[in-house]
PDB file of C-alpha atoms and ligand atoms in Angstrom:
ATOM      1  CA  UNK A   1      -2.444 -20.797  -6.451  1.00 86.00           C
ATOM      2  CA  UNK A   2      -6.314 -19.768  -5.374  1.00 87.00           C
ATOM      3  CA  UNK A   3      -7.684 -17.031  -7.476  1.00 88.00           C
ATOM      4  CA  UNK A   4      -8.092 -15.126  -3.958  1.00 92.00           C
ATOM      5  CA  UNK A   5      -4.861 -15.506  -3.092  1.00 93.00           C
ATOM      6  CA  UNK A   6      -4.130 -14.405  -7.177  1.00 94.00           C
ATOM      7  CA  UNK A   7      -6.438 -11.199  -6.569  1.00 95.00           C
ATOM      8  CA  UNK A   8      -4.527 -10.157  -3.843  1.00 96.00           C
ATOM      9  CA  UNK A   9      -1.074  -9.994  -5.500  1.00 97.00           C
ATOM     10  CA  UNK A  10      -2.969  -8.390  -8.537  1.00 98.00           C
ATOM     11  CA  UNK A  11      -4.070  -5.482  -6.561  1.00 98.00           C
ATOM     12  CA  UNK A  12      -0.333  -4.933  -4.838  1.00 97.00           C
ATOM     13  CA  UNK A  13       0.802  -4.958  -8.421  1.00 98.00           C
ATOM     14  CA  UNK A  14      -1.571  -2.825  -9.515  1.00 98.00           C
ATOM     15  CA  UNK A  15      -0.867  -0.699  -6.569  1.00 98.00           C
ATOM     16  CA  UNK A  16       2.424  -0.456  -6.877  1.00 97.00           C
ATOM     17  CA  UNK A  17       2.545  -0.259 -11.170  1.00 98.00           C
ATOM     18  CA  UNK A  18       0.894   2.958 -10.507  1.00 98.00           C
ATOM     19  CA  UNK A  19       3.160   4.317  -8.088  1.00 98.00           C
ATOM     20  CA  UNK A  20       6.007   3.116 -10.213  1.00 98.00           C
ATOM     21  CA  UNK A  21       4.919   4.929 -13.013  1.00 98.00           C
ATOM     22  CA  UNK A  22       4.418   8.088 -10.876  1.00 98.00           C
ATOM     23  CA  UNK A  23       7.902   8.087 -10.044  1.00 97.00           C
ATOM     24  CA  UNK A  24       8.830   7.426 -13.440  1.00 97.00           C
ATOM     25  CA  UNK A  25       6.635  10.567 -14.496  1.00 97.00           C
ATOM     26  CA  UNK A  26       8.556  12.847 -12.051  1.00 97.00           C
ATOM     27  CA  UNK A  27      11.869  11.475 -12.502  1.00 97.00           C
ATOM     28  CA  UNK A  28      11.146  12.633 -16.292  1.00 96.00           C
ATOM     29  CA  UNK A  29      10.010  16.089 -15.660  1.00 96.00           C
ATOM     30  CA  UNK A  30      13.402  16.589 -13.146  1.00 94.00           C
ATOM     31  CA  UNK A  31      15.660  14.648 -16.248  1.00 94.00           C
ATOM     32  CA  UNK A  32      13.877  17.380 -18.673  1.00 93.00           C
ATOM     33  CA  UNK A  33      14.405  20.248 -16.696  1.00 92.00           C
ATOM     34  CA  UNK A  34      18.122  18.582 -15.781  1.00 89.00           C
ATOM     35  CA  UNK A  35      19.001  18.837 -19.112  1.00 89.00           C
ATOM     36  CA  UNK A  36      17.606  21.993 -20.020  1.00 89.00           C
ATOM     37  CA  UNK A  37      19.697  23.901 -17.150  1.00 84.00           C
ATOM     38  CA  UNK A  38      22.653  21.654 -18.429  1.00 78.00           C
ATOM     39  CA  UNK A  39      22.536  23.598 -21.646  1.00 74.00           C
ATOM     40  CA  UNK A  40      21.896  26.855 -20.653  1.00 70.00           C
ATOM     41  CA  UNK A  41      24.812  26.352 -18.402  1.00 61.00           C
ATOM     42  CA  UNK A  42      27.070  25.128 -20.867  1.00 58.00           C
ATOM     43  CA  UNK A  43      26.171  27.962 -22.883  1.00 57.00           C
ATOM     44  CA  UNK A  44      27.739  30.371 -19.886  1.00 59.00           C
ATOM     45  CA  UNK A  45      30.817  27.727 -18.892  1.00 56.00           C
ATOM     46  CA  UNK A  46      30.137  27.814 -15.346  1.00 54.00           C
ATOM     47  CA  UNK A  47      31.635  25.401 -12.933  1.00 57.00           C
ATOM     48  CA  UNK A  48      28.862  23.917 -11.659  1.00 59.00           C
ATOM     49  CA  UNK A  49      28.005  22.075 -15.144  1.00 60.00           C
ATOM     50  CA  UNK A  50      30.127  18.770 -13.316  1.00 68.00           C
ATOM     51  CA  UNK A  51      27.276  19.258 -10.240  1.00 69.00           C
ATOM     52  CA  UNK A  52      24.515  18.819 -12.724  1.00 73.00           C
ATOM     53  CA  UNK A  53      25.407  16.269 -14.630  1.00 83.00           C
ATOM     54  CA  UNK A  54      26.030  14.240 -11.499  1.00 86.00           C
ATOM     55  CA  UNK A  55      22.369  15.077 -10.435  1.00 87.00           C
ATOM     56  CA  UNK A  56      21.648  14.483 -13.966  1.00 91.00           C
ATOM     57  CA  UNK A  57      23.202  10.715 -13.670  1.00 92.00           C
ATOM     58  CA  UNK A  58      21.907   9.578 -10.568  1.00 93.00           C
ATOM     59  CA  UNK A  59      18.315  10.560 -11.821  1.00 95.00           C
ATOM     60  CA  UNK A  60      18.513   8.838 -15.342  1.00 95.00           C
ATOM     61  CA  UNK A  61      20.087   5.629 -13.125  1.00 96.00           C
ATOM     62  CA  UNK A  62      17.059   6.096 -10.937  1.00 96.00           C
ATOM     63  CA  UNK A  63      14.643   6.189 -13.526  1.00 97.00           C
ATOM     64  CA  UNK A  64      16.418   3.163 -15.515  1.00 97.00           C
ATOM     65  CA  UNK A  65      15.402   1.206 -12.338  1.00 97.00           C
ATOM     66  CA  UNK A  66      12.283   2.518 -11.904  1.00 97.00           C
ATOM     67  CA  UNK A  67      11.254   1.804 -15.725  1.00 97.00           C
ATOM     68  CA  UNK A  68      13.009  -1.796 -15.073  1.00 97.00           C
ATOM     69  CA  UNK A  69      10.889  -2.703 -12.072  1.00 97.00           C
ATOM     70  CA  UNK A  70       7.826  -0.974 -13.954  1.00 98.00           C
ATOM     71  CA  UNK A  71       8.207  -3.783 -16.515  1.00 98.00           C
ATOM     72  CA  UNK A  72       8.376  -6.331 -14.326  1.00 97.00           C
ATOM     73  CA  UNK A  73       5.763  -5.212 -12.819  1.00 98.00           C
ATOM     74  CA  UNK A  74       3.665  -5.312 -15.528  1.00 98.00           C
ATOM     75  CA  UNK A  75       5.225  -8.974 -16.727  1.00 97.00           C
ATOM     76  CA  UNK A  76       3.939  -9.765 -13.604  1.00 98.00           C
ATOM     77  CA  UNK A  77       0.549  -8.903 -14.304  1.00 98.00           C
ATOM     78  CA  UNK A  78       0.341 -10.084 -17.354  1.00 97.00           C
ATOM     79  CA  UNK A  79       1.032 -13.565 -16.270  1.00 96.00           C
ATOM     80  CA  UNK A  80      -2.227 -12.968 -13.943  1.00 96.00           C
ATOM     81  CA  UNK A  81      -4.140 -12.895 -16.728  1.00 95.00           C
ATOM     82  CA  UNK A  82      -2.472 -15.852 -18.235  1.00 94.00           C
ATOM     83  CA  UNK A  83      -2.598 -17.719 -15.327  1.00 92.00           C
ATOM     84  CA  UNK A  84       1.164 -18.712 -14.303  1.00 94.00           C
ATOM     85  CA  UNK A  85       1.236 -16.217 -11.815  1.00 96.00           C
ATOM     86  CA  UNK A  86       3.957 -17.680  -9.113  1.00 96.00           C
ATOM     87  CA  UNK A  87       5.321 -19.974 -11.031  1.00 96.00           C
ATOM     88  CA  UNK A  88       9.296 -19.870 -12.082  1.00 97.00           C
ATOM     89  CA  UNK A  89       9.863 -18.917 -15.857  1.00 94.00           C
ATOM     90  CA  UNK A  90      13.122 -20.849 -15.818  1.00 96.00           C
ATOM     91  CA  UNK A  91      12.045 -24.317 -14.488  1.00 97.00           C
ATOM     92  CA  UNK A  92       8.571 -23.865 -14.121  1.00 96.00           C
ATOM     93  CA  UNK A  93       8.022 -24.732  -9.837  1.00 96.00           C
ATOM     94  CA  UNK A  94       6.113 -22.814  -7.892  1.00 96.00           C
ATOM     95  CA  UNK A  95       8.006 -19.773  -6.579  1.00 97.00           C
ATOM     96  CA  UNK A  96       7.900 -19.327  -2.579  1.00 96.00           C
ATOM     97  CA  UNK A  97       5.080 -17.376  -1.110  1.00 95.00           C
ATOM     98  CA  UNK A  98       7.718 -15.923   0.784  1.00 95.00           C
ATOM     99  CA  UNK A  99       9.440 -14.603  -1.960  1.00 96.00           C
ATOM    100  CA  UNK A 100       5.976 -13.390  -3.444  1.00 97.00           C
ATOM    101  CA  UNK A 101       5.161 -11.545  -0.583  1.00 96.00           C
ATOM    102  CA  UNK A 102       8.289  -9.741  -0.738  1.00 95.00           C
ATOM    103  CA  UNK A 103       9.057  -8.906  -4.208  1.00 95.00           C
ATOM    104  CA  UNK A 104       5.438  -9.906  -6.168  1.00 96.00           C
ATOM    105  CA  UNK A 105       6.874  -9.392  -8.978  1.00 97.00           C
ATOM    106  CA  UNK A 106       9.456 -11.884  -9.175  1.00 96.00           C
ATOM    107  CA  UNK A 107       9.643 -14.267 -12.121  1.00 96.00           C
ATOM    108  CA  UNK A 108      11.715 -16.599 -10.756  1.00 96.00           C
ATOM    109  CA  UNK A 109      12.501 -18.724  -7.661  1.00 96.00           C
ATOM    110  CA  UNK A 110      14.837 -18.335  -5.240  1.00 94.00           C
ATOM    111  CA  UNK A 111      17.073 -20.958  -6.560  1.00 95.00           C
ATOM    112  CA  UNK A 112      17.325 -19.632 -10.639  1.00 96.00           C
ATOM    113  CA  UNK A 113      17.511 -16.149  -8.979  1.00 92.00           C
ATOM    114  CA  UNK A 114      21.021 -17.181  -7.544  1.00 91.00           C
ATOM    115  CA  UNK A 115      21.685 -19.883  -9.940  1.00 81.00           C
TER     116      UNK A 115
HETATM  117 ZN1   ZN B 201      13.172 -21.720 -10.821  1.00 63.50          ZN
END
């Protein structure tokens, strides 16, 4: 791959690290405040304690994701500066530029994705 071409996924990654980690940063400050409520309202039995922890749930599954794409995110970027950028980590052939313009961060091809 050209170092252009390189430059370009860098700054989507880096683009999209920092949004990533925004997200991440808010999903934290809602899980705080999630569980705070969750024991004040335990402390007072009411019935919406099943409501919360449902919110409670979905956001700690969101920010698993989040956190997980963060990584390879940053994985990605890393390999930048190592050079093997867009290649697969499993059998080591170019990955699609297809598949890099849709998920940059990919570490593998198509083909070990679904193998
Ligand atoms: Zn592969």
């Amino acid at each position: 791959m050209r170092k252009a071409e390189m430059k370009g996924y860098e700054s989507r990654l880096l683009e999209l690290s920092e949004r990533l980690r925004a997200t991440v940063d808010d999903l934290d400050d809602e899980i705080v405040g999630e569980r705070a409520s969750q024991g004040d309202l335990a402390h007072f039995g009411t019935h919406n304690a099943d409501h919360d922890t449902e919110f409670l749930e979905v956001d700690e599954a969101a920010e698993r994701n989040e956190v997980a794409m963060l990584n390879a995110v940053e994985a990605a970027l890393a390999r930048i500066g190592k050079g093997t950028f867009g290649v697969c980590e499993e059998c080591g052939k170019p990955i699609a530029r297809e598949r890099l313009d849709a998920v940059p961060y990919a570490a593998r091809c198509t083909a070990c994705e679904q193998g």
